[in-house]
Amino acid sequence: MSSKREKTTTKKPTPKKSESAKPTLLDYRYAVPIEDIVKKIESEVSKGNVKYYTPYTLAQALDIKISAAKRALREAVKRGILKLYSGGRRSPIFTPAK
């Protein structure tokens, strides 16, 4: 004779998703359009304050992500504001075009 045991299942309480997990304030580093960054680059270059830019120096100066800085620098080259001085794989260096 075999005895079958009945498994008693108890439901585990599921944690409720709180709405406080959603960020209420938008982080500045993620919300800056590339167009605004390029305008800031153009104003700094026209003043003559900058000798060169790298993605890291731009990201530190404007408090943005490095990927956004890379995109902005490439866009500035397309517009003729900057030119590529050294196109190294890791850290490209950009100088003012004028």
Tab-separated table of N, CA and C in Angstrom:
chain	number	residue	atom	x	y	z
A	1	MET	N	0.819	-1.167	0.000
A	1	MET	CA	0.000	0.000	0.000
A	1	MET	C	0.875	1.247	0.000
A	2	SER	N	0.549	2.104	-0.863
A	2	SER	CA	1.318	3.345	-0.935
A	2	SER	C	0.499	4.485	-0.360
A	3	SER	N	1.158	5.270	0.336
A	3	SER	CA	0.454	6.417	0.914
A	3	SER	C	0.891	7.674	0.170
A	4	LYS	N	-0.050	8.377	-0.244
A	4	LYS	CA	0.239	9.627	-0.948
A	4	LYS	C	0.077	10.784	0.014
A	5	ARG	N	1.061	11.569	0.004
A	5	ARG	CA	0.983	12.759	0.855
A	5	ARG	C	0.451	13.927	0.029
A	6	GLU	N	-0.396	14.605	0.609
A	6	GLU	CA	-0.899	15.791	-0.059
A	6	GLU	C	-0.001	16.970	0.311
A	7	LYS	N	0.404	17.639	-0.714
A	7	LYS	CA	1.263	18.804	-0.492
A	7	LYS	C	0.390	20.006	-0.174
A	8	THR	N	0.735	20.604	0.875
A	8	THR	CA	0.012	21.829	1.209
A	8	THR	C	0.807	22.998	0.656
A	9	THR	N	0.187	23.726	-0.161
A	9	THR	CA	0.862	24.881	-0.755
A	9	THR	C	0.412	26.131	-0.039
A	10	THR	N	1.378	26.881	0.316
A	10	THR	CA	1.076	28.173	0.923
A	10	THR	C	1.589	29.254	-0.004
A	11	LYS	N	0.776	30.206	-0.214
A	11	LYS	CA	1.180	31.302	-1.084
A	11	LYS	C	2.109	32.237	-0.333
A	12	LYS	N	3.171	32.543	-0.995
A	12	LYS	CA	4.090	33.516	-0.419
A	12	LYS	C	3.574	34.908	-0.770
A	13	PRO	N	3.639	35.792	0.154
A	13	PRO	CA	3.156	37.141	-0.162
A	13	PRO	C	4.088	37.801	-1.175
A	14	THR	N	3.496	38.351	-2.201
A	14	THR	CA	4.289	39.028	-3.223
A	14	THR	C	4.520	40.464	-2.778
A	15	PRO	N	5.737	40.912	-2.910
A	15	PRO	CA	6.008	42.292	-2.503
A	15	PRO	C	5.335	43.261	-3.473
A	16	LYS	N	4.722	44.259	-2.919
A	16	LYS	CA	4.060	45.256	-3.746
A	16	LYS	C	5.106	46.206	-4.307
A	17	LYS	N	4.895	46.562	-5.541
A	17	LYS	CA	5.808	47.507	-6.171
A	17	LYS	C	5.443	48.905	-5.705
A	18	SER	N	6.386	49.528	-5.125
A	18	SER	CA	6.121	50.873	-4.625
A	18	SER	C	6.390	51.887	-5.727
A	19	GLU	N	5.679	52.947	-5.665
A	19	GLU	CA	5.863	53.982	-6.668
A	19	GLU	C	7.020	54.905	-6.324
A	20	SER	N	7.592	54.705	-5.161
A	20	SER	CA	8.735	55.534	-4.797
A	20	SER	C	9.996	55.105	-5.543
A	21	ALA	N	9.944	53.951	-6.204
A	21	ALA	CA	11.095	53.485	-6.965
A	21	ALA	C	11.281	54.306	-8.237
A	22	LYS	N	10.224	54.956	-8.694
A	22	LYS	CA	10.334	55.775	-9.893
A	22	LYS	C	11.052	57.074	-9.547
A	23	PRO	N	12.003	57.472	-10.379
A	23	PRO	CA	12.702	58.721	-10.071
A	23	PRO	C	11.781	59.913	-10.287
A	24	THR	N	11.755	60.790	-9.344
A	24	THR	CA	10.907	61.964	-9.476
A	24	THR	C	11.629	63.084	-10.211
A	25	LEU	N	12.910	63.195	-9.993
A	25	LEU	CA	13.693	64.202	-10.687
A	25	LEU	C	14.516	63.536	-11.769
A	26	LEU	N	14.589	64.173	-12.907
A	26	LEU	CA	15.338	63.625	-14.026
A	26	LEU	C	16.809	63.971	-13.852
A	27	ASP	N	17.670	62.981	-13.975
A	27	ASP	CA	19.103	63.202	-13.812
A	27	ASP	C	19.621	64.021	-14.991
A	28	TYR	N	20.390	65.041	-14.708
A	28	TYR	CA	20.887	65.959	-15.729
A	28	TYR	C	21.773	65.248	-16.743
A	29	ARG	N	22.537	64.264	-16.295
A	29	ARG	CA	23.479	63.602	-17.196
A	29	ARG	C	22.766	62.858	-18.312
A	30	TYR	N	21.542	62.427	-18.076
A	30	TYR	CA	20.832	61.648	-19.073
A	30	TYR	C	19.898	62.496	-19.924
A	31	ALA	N	19.625	63.711	-19.502
A	31	ALA	CA	18.577	64.487	-20.140
A	31	ALA	C	19.084	65.588	-21.068
A	32	VAL	N	20.364	65.763	-21.215
A	32	VAL	CA	20.884	66.866	-22.013
A	32	VAL	C	20.885	66.478	-23.488
A	33	PRO	N	20.196	67.250	-24.330
A	33	PRO	CA	20.245	66.969	-25.767
A	33	PRO	C	21.633	67.277	-26.341
A	34	ILE	N	21.996	66.539	-27.349
A	34	ILE	CA	23.305	66.712	-27.992
A	34	ILE	C	23.429	68.121	-28.575
A	35	GLU	N	22.315	68.653	-29.055
A	35	GLU	CA	22.316	69.991	-29.643
A	35	GLU	C	22.806	71.041	-28.641
A	36	ASP	N	22.375	70.933	-27.399
A	36	ASP	CA	22.807	71.887	-26.372
A	36	ASP	C	24.297	71.749	-26.068
A	37	ILE	N	24.778	70.525	-26.066
A	37	ILE	CA	26.200	70.297	-25.794
A	37	ILE	C	27.050	70.897	-26.907
A	38	VAL	N	26.610	70.719	-28.151
A	38	VAL	CA	27.362	71.256	-29.292
A	38	VAL	C	27.386	72.784	-29.232
A	39	LYS	N	26.279	73.392	-28.813
A	39	LYS	CA	26.252	74.854	-28.683
A	39	LYS	C	27.239	75.330	-27.621
A	40	LYS	N	27.351	74.589	-26.522
A	40	LYS	CA	28.315	74.946	-25.477
A	40	LYS	C	29.745	74.796	-25.983
A	41	ILE	N	29.992	73.746	-26.763
A	41	ILE	CA	31.325	73.554	-27.349
A	41	ILE	C	31.651	74.719	-28.271
A	42	GLU	N	30.682	75.100	-29.098
A	42	GLU	CA	30.900	76.183	-30.051
A	42	GLU	C	31.184	77.505	-29.338
A	43	SER	N	30.479	77.774	-28.247
A	43	SER	CA	30.718	79.029	-27.529
A	43	SER	C	32.095	79.031	-26.859
A	44	GLU	N	32.518	77.901	-26.319
A	44	GLU	CA	33.840	77.822	-25.687
A	44	GLU	C	34.955	77.949	-26.723
A	45	VAL	N	34.755	77.351	-27.890
A	45	VAL	CA	35.771	77.428	-28.945
A	45	VAL	C	35.863	78.855	-29.475
A	46	SER	N	34.721	79.527	-29.637
A	46	SER	CA	34.748	80.892	-30.158
A	46	SER	C	35.406	81.867	-29.178
A	47	LYS	N	35.298	81.595	-27.879
A	47	LYS	CA	35.971	82.429	-26.875
A	47	LYS	C	37.474	82.196	-26.853
A	48	GLY	N	37.908	81.040	-27.315
A	48	GLY	CA	39.328	80.713	-27.318
A	48	GLY	C	39.820	80.145	-26.003
A	49	ASN	N	38.915	79.649	-25.180
A	49	ASN	CA	39.295	79.124	-23.867
A	49	ASN	C	39.875	77.719	-23.919
A	50	VAL	N	39.626	76.991	-24.986
A	50	VAL	CA	39.950	75.565	-25.015
A	50	VAL	C	41.000	75.284	-26.076
A	51	LYS	N	42.049	74.539	-25.693
A	51	LYS	CA	43.064	74.125	-26.658
A	51	LYS	C	42.698	72.805	-27.310
A	52	TYR	N	42.088	71.903	-26.540
A	52	TYR	CA	41.702	70.601	-27.074
A	52	TYR	C	40.561	70.032	-26.246
A	53	TYR	N	39.883	69.055	-26.811
A	53	TYR	CA	38.826	68.320	-26.119
A	53	TYR	C	39.070	66.832	-26.270
A	54	THR	N	38.797	66.098	-25.223
A	54	THR	CA	38.670	64.641	-25.286
A	54	THR	C	37.289	64.329	-24.724
A	55	PRO	N	36.762	63.153	-24.990
A	55	PRO	CA	35.455	62.822	-24.415
A	55	PRO	C	35.438	62.933	-22.892
A	56	TYR	N	36.534	62.560	-22.254
A	56	TYR	CA	36.583	62.615	-20.795
A	56	TYR	C	36.566	64.052	-20.286
A	57	THR	N	37.359	64.933	-20.896
A	57	THR	CA	37.398	66.318	-20.418
A	57	THR	C	36.052	67.008	-20.616
A	58	LEU	N	35.391	66.723	-21.725
A	58	LEU	CA	34.076	67.315	-21.971
A	58	LEU	C	33.041	66.771	-20.991
A	59	ALA	N	33.099	65.475	-20.728
A	59	ALA	CA	32.151	64.868	-19.790
A	59	ALA	C	32.339	65.423	-18.382
A	60	GLN	N	33.571	65.652	-17.971
A	60	GLN	CA	33.827	66.205	-16.648
A	60	GLN	C	33.410	67.671	-16.560
A	61	ALA	N	33.647	68.420	-17.618
A	61	ALA	CA	33.333	69.847	-17.596
A	61	ALA	C	31.828	70.102	-17.577
A	62	LEU	N	31.061	69.285	-18.304
A	62	LEU	CA	29.624	69.519	-18.415
A	62	LEU	C	28.787	68.567	-17.579
A	63	ASP	N	29.421	67.659	-16.865
A	63	ASP	CA	28.737	66.672	-16.026
A	63	ASP	C	27.735	65.855	-16.844
A	64	ILE	N	28.251	65.245	-17.915
A	64	ILE	CA	27.441	64.380	-18.766
A	64	ILE	C	28.137	63.032	-18.882
A	65	LYS	N	27.456	62.081	-19.492
A	65	LYS	CA	28.055	60.766	-19.698
A	65	LYS	C	29.090	60.846	-20.816
A	66	ILE	N	30.067	59.968	-20.774
A	66	ILE	CA	31.128	59.972	-21.785
A	66	ILE	C	30.558	59.617	-23.157
A	67	SER	N	29.585	58.733	-23.213
A	67	SER	CA	28.987	58.381	-24.501
A	67	SER	C	28.303	59.595	-25.127
A	68	ALA	N	27.665	60.428	-24.326
A	68	ALA	CA	27.046	61.649	-24.844
A	68	ALA	C	28.117	62.632	-25.307
A	69	ALA	N	29.227	62.680	-24.595
A	69	ALA	CA	30.329	63.559	-24.991
A	69	ALA	C	30.920	63.115	-26.323
A	70	LYS	N	31.054	61.813	-26.527
A	70	LYS	CA	31.576	61.299	-27.798
A	70	LYS	C	30.663	61.683	-28.951
A	71	ARG	N	29.355	61.518	-28.749
A	71	ARG	CA	28.405	61.867	-29.807
A	71	ARG	C	28.454	63.361	-30.110
A	72	ALA	N	28.558	64.186	-29.075
A	72	ALA	CA	28.601	65.631	-29.273
A	72	ALA	C	29.875	66.054	-30.001
A	73	LEU	N	30.991	65.441	-29.669
A	73	LEU	CA	32.247	65.781	-30.343
A	73	LEU	C	32.215	65.372	-31.813
A	74	ARG	N	31.643	64.216	-32.106
A	74	ARG	CA	31.516	63.803	-33.514
A	74	ARG	C	30.602	64.755	-34.281
A	75	GLU	N	29.543	65.216	-33.630
A	75	GLU	CA	28.636	66.168	-34.267
A	75	GLU	C	29.332	67.510	-34.493
A	76	ALA	N	30.175	67.926	-33.562
A	76	ALA	CA	30.918	69.177	-33.716
A	76	ALA	C	31.905	69.092	-34.880
A	77	VAL	N	32.467	67.915	-35.109
A	77	VAL	CA	33.366	67.725	-36.256
A	77	VAL	C	32.573	67.832	-37.553
A	78	LYS	N	31.384	67.249	-37.590
A	78	LYS	CA	30.546	67.324	-38.793
A	78	LYS	C	30.182	68.765	-39.126
A	79	ARG	N	29.989	69.590	-38.106
A	79	ARG	CA	29.611	70.990	-38.314
A	79	ARG	C	30.805	71.893	-38.573
A	80	GLY	N	32.006	71.378	-38.414
A	80	GLY	CA	33.197	72.168	-38.688
A	80	GLY	C	33.680	72.998	-37.513
A	81	ILE	N	33.182	72.742	-36.338
A	81	ILE	CA	33.607	73.475	-35.147
A	81	ILE	C	34.949	72.946	-34.660
A	82	LEU	N	35.090	71.631	-34.649
A	82	LEU	CA	36.311	70.964	-34.206
A	82	LEU	C	36.872	70.131	-35.341
A	83	LYS	N	38.143	69.759	-35.207
A	83	LYS	CA	38.733	68.798	-36.134
A	83	LYS	C	39.429	67.720	-35.317
A	84	LEU	N	39.522	66.551	-35.882
A	84	LEU	CA	40.139	65.424	-35.200
A	84	LEU	C	41.652	65.551	-35.305
A	85	TYR	N	42.314	65.669	-34.165
A	85	TYR	CA	43.766	65.804	-34.135
A	85	TYR	C	44.422	64.435	-34.083
A	86	SER	N	43.976	63.594	-33.183
A	86	SER	CA	44.504	62.246	-33.051
A	86	SER	C	43.327	61.309	-32.840
A	87	GLY	N	43.139	60.415	-33.777
A	87	GLY	CA	41.986	59.528	-33.717
A	87	GLY	C	42.299	58.200	-33.084
A	88	GLY	N	42.895	58.209	-31.930
A	88	GLY	CA	43.198	56.960	-31.248
A	88	GLY	C	41.937	56.182	-30.923
A	89	ARG	N	42.077	54.897	-30.777
A	89	ARG	CA	40.931	54.038	-30.515
A	89	ARG	C	40.305	54.343	-29.166
A	90	ARG	N	41.123	54.595	-28.188
A	90	ARG	CA	40.603	54.792	-26.837
A	90	ARG	C	40.243	56.241	-26.532
A	91	SER	N	41.099	57.150	-26.895
A	91	SER	CA	40.854	58.543	-26.525
A	91	SER	C	41.163	59.473	-27.693
A	92	PRO	N	40.163	59.771	-28.507
A	92	PRO	CA	40.402	60.718	-29.594
A	92	PRO	C	40.575	62.131	-29.039
A	93	ILE	N	41.400	62.912	-29.722
A	93	ILE	CA	41.664	64.287	-29.306
A	93	ILE	C	41.155	65.211	-30.403
A	94	PHE	N	40.383	66.198	-30.006
A	94	PHE	CA	39.802	67.147	-30.942
A	94	PHE	C	40.346	68.532	-30.637
A	95	THR	N	40.680	69.286	-31.696
A	95	THR	CA	41.163	70.654	-31.545
A	95	THR	C	40.212	71.589	-32.284
A	96	PRO	N	40.214	72.878	-31.936
A	96	PRO	CA	39.360	73.822	-32.668
A	96	PRO	C	39.751	73.880	-34.136
A	97	ALA	N	38.771	74.015	-35.002
A	97	ALA	CA	39.023	74.017	-36.438
A	97	ALA	C	39.594	75.349	-36.902
A	98	LYS	N	39.350	76.413	-36.168
A	98	LYS	CA	39.804	77.740	-36.611
A	98	LYS	C	41.009	78.192	-35.847
